[in-house]
JSON list of C-alpha atoms in Angstrom, two decimals:
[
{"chain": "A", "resi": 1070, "resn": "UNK", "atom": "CA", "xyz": [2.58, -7.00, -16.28]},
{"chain": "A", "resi": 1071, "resn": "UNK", "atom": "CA", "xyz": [4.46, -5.24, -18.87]},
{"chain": "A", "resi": 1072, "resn": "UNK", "atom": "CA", "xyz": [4.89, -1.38, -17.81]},
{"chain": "A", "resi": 1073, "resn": "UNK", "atom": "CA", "xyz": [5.67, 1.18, -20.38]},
{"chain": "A", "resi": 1074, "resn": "UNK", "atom": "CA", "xyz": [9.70, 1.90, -19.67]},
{"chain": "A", "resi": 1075, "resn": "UNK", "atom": "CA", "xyz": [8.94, 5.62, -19.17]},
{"chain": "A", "resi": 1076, "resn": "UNK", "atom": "CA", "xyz": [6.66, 5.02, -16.74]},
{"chain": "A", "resi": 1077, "resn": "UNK", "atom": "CA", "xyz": [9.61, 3.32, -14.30]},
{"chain": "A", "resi": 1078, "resn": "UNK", "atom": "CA", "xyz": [10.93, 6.75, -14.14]},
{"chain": "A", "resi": 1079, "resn": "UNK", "atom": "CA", "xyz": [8.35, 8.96, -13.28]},
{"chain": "A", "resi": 1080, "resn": "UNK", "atom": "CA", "xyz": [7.81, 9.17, -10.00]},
{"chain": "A", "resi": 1081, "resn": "UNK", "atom": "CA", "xyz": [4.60, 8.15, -7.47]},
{"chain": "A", "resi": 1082, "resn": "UNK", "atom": "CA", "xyz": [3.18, 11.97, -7.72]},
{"chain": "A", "resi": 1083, "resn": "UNK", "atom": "CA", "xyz": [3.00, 11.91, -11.05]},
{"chain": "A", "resi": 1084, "resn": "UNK", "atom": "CA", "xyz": [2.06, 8.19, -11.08]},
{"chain": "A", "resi": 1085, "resn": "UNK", "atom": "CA", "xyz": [-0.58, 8.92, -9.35]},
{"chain": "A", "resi": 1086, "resn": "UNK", "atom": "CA", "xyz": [-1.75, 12.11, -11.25]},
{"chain": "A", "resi": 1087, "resn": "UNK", "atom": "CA", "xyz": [-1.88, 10.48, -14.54]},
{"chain": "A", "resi": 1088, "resn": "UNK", "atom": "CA", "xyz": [-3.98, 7.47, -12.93]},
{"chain": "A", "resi": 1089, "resn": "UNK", "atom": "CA", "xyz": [-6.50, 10.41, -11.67]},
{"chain": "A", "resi": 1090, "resn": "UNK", "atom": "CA", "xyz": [-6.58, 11.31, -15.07]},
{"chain": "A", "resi": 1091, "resn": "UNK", "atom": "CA", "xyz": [-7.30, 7.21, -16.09]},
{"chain": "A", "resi": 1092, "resn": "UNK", "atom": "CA", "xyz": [-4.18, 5.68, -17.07]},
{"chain": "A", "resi": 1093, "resn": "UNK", "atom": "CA", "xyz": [-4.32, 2.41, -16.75]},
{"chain": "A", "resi": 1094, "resn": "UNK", "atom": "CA", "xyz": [-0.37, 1.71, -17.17]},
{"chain": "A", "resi": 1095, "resn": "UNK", "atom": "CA", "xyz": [0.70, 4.33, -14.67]},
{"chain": "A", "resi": 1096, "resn": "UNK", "atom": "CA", "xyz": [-1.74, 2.37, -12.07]},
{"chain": "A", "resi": 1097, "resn": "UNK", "atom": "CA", "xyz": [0.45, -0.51, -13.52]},
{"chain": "A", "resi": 1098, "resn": "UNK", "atom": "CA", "xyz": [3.29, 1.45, -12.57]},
{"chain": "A", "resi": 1099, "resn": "UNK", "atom": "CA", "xyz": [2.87, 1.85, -8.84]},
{"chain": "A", "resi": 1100, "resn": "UNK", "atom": "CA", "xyz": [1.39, -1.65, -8.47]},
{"chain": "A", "resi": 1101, "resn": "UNK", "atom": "CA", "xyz": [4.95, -2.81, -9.99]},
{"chain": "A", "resi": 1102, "resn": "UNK", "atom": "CA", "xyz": [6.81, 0.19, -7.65]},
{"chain": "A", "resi": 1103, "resn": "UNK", "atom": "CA", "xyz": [4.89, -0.89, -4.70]},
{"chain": "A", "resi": 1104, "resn": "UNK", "atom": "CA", "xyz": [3.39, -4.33, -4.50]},
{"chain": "A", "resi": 1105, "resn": "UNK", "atom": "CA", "xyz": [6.31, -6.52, -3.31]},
{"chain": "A", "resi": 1106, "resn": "UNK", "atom": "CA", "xyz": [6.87, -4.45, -0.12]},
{"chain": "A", "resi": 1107, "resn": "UNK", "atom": "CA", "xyz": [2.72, -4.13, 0.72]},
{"chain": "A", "resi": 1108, "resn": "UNK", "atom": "CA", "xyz": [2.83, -7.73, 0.03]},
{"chain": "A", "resi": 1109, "resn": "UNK", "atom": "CA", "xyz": [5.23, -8.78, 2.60]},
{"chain": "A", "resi": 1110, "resn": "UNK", "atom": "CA", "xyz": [3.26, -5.98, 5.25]},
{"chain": "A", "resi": 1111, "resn": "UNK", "atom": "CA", "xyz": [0.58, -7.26, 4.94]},
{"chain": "A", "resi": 1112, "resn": "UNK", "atom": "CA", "xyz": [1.48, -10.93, 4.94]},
{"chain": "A", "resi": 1113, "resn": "UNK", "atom": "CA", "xyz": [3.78, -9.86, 8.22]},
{"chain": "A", "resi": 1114, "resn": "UNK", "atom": "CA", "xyz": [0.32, -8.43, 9.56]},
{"chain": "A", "resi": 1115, "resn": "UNK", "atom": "CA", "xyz": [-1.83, -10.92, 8.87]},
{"chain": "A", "resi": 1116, "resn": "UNK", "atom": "CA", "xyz": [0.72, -14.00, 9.65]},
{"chain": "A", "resi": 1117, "resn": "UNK", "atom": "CA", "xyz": [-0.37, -15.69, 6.14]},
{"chain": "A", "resi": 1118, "resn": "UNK", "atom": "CA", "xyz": [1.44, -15.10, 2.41]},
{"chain": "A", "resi": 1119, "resn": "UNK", "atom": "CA", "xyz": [-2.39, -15.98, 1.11]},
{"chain": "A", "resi": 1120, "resn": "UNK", "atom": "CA", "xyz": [-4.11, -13.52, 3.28]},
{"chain": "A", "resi": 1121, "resn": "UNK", "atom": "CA", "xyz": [-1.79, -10.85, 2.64]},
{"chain": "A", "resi": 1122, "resn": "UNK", "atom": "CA", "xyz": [-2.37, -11.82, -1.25]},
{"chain": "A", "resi": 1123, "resn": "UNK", "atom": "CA", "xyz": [-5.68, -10.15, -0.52]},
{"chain": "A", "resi": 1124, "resn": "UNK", "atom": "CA", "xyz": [-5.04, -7.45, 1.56]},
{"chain": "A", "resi": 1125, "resn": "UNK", "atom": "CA", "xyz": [-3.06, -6.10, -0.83]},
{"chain": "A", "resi": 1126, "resn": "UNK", "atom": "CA", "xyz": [-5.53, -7.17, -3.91]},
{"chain": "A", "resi": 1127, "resn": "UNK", "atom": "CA", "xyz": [-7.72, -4.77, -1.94]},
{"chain": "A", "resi": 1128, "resn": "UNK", "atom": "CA", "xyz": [-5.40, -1.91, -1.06]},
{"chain": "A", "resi": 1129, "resn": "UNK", "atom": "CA", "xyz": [-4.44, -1.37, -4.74]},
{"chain": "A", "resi": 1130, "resn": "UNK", "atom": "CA", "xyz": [-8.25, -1.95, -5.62]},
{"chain": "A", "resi": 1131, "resn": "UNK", "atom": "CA", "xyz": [-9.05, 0.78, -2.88]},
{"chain": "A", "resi": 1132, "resn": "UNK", "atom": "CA", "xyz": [-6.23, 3.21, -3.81]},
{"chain": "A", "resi": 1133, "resn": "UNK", "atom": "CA", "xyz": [-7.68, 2.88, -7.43]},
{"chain": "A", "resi": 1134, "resn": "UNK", "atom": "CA", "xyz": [-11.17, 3.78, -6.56]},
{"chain": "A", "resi": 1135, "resn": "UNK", "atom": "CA", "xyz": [-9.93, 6.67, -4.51]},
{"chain": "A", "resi": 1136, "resn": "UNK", "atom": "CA", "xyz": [-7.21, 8.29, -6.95]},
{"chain": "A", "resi": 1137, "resn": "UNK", "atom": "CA", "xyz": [-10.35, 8.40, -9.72]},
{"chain": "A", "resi": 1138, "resn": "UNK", "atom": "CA", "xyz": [-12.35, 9.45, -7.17]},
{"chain": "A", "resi": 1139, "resn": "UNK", "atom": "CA", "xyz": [-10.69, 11.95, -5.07]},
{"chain": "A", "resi": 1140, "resn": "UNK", "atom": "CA", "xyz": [-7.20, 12.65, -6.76]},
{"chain": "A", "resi": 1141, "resn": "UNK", "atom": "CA", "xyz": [-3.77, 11.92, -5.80]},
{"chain": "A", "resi": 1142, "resn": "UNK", "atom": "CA", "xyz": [-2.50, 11.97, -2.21]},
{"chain": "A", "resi": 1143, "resn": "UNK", "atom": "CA", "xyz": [-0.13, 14.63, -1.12]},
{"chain": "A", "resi": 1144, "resn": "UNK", "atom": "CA", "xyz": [2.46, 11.39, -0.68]},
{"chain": "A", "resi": 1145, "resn": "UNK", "atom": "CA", "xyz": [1.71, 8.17, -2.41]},
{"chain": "A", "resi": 1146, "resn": "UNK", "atom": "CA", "xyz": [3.91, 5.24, -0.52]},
{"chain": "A", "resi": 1147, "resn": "UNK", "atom": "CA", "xyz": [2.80, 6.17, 2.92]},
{"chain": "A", "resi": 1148, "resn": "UNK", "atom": "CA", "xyz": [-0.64, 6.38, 1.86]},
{"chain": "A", "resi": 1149, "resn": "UNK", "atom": "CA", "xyz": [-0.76, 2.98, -0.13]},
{"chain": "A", "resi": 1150, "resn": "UNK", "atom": "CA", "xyz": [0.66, 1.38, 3.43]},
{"chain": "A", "resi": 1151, "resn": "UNK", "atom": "CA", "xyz": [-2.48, 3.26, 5.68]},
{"chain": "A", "resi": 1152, "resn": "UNK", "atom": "CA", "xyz": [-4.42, 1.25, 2.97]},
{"chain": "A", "resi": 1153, "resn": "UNK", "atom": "CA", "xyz": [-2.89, -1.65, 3.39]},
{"chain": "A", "resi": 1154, "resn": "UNK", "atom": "CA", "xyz": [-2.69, -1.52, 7.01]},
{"chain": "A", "resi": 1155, "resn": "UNK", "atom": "CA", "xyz": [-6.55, -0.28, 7.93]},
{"chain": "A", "resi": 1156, "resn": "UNK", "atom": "CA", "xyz": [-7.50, -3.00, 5.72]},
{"chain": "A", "resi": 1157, "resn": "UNK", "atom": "CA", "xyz": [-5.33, -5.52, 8.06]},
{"chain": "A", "resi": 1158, "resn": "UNK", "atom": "CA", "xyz": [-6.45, -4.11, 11.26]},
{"chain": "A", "resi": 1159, "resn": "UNK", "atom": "CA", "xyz": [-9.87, -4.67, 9.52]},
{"chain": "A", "resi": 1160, "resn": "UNK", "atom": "CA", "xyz": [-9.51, -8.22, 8.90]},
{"chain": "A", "resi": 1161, "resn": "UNK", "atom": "CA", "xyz": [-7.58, -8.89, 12.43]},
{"chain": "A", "resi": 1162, "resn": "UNK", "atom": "CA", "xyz": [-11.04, -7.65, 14.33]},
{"chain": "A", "resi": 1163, "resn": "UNK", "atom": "CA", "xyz": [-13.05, -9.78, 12.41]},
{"chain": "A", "resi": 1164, "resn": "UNK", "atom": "CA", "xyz": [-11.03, -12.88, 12.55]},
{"chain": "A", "resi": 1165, "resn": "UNK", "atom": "CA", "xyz": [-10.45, -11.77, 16.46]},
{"chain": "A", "resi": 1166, "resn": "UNK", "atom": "CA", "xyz": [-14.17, -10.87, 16.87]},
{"chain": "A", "resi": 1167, "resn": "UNK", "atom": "CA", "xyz": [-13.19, -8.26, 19.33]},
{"chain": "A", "resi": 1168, "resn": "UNK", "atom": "CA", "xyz": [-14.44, -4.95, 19.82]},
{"chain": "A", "resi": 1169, "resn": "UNK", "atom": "CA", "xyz": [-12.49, -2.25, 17.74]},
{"chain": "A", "resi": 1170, "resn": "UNK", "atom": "CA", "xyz": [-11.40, -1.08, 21.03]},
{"chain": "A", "resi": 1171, "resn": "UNK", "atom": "CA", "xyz": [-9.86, -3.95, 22.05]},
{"chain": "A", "resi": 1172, "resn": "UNK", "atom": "CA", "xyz": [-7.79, -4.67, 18.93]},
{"chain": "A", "resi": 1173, "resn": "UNK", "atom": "CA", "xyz": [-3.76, -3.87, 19.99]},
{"chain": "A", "resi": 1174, "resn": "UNK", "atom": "CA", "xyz": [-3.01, -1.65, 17.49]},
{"chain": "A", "resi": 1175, "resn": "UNK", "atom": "CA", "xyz": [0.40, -0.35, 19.19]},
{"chain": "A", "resi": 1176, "resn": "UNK", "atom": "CA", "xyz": [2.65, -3.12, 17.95]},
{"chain": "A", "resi": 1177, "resn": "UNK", "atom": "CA", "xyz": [1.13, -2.61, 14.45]},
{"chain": "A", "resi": 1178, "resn": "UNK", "atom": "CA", "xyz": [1.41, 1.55, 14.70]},
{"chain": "A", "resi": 1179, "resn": "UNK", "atom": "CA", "xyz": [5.15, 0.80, 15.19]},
{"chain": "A", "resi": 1180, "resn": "UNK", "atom": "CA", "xyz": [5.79, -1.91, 12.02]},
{"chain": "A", "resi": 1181, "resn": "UNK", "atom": "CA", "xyz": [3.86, 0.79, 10.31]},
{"chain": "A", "resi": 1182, "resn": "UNK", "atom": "CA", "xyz": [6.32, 3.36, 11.50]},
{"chain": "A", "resi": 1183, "resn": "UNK", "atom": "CA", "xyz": [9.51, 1.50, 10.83]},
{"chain": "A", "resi": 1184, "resn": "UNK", "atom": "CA", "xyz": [8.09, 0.49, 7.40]},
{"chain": "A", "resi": 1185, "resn": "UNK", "atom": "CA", "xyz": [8.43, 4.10, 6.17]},
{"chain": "A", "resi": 1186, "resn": "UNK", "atom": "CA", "xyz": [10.90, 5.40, 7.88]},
{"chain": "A", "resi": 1187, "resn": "UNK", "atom": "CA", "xyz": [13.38, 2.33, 6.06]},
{"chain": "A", "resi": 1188, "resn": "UNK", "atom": "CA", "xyz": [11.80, 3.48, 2.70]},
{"chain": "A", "resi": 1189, "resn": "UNK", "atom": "CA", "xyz": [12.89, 7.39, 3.27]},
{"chain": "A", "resi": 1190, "resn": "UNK", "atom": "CA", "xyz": [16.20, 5.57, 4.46]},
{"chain": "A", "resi": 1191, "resn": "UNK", "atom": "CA", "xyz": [16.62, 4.14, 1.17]},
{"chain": "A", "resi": 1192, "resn": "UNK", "atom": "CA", "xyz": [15.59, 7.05, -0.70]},
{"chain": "A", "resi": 1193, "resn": "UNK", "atom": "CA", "xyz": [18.48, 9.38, 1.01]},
{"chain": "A", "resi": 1194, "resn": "UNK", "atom": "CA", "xyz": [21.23, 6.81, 0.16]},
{"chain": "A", "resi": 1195, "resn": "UNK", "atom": "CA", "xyz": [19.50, 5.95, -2.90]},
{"chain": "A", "resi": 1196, "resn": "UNK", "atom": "CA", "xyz": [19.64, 9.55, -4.04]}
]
């Protein structure tokens, strides 16, 4: 996926504003920001590379939908990661067949949790 070279320094807010707008090379963008790290969440999640091939397959095709739909989030990394997660904790119950009650969601809240809080990490000694 060739990205426009701009594009790899603008950052998710704007991203994510211009793909409101329809850009399809800023979506291309944040899928090329973003994807490696949902991919290995989800496949951590889900305990399979293949399965977490289509989690995230669905979380960008859901965070698409929404941005034309509903506009850009107030923060775009955390918010692709809910996606990706729900979606998991979506296809855990099924595969499970348990109640939505019974589904522990505790250990997953907390990968969640440490997920984000290494990305701000990075961004502080990054910047």
């Amino acid at each position: 996926m060739e990205v426009v070279p701009l594009l790899r320094l603008v950052g998710d807010q704007r991203l994510a504003e211009l793909v409101a707008k329809g850009s399809d090379r800023a979506f291309e963008a944040l899928y090329g920001r973003h994807a490696r790290a949902l991919l290995a969440f989800c496949s951590h999640m889900l305990g399979s590379r293949d399965e977490g091939e289509d989690a995230l397959q669905h979380t960008f095709m859901a965070a698409y939908q929404d941005l034309r739909r509903s506009g850009p989030p107030v923060a775009v990394r955390p918010w692709l990661f809910v996606i990706a997660r729900n979606h998991c904790i979506s296809v855990l119950r099924v595969r499970r067949e348990l109640p939505s009650d019974d589904v522990p969601e505790r250990a997953v809240d907390r990968l969640a949790a440490d997920v984000v809080v290494r990305e701000e990490l990075r961004s502080v000694f990054a910047g």
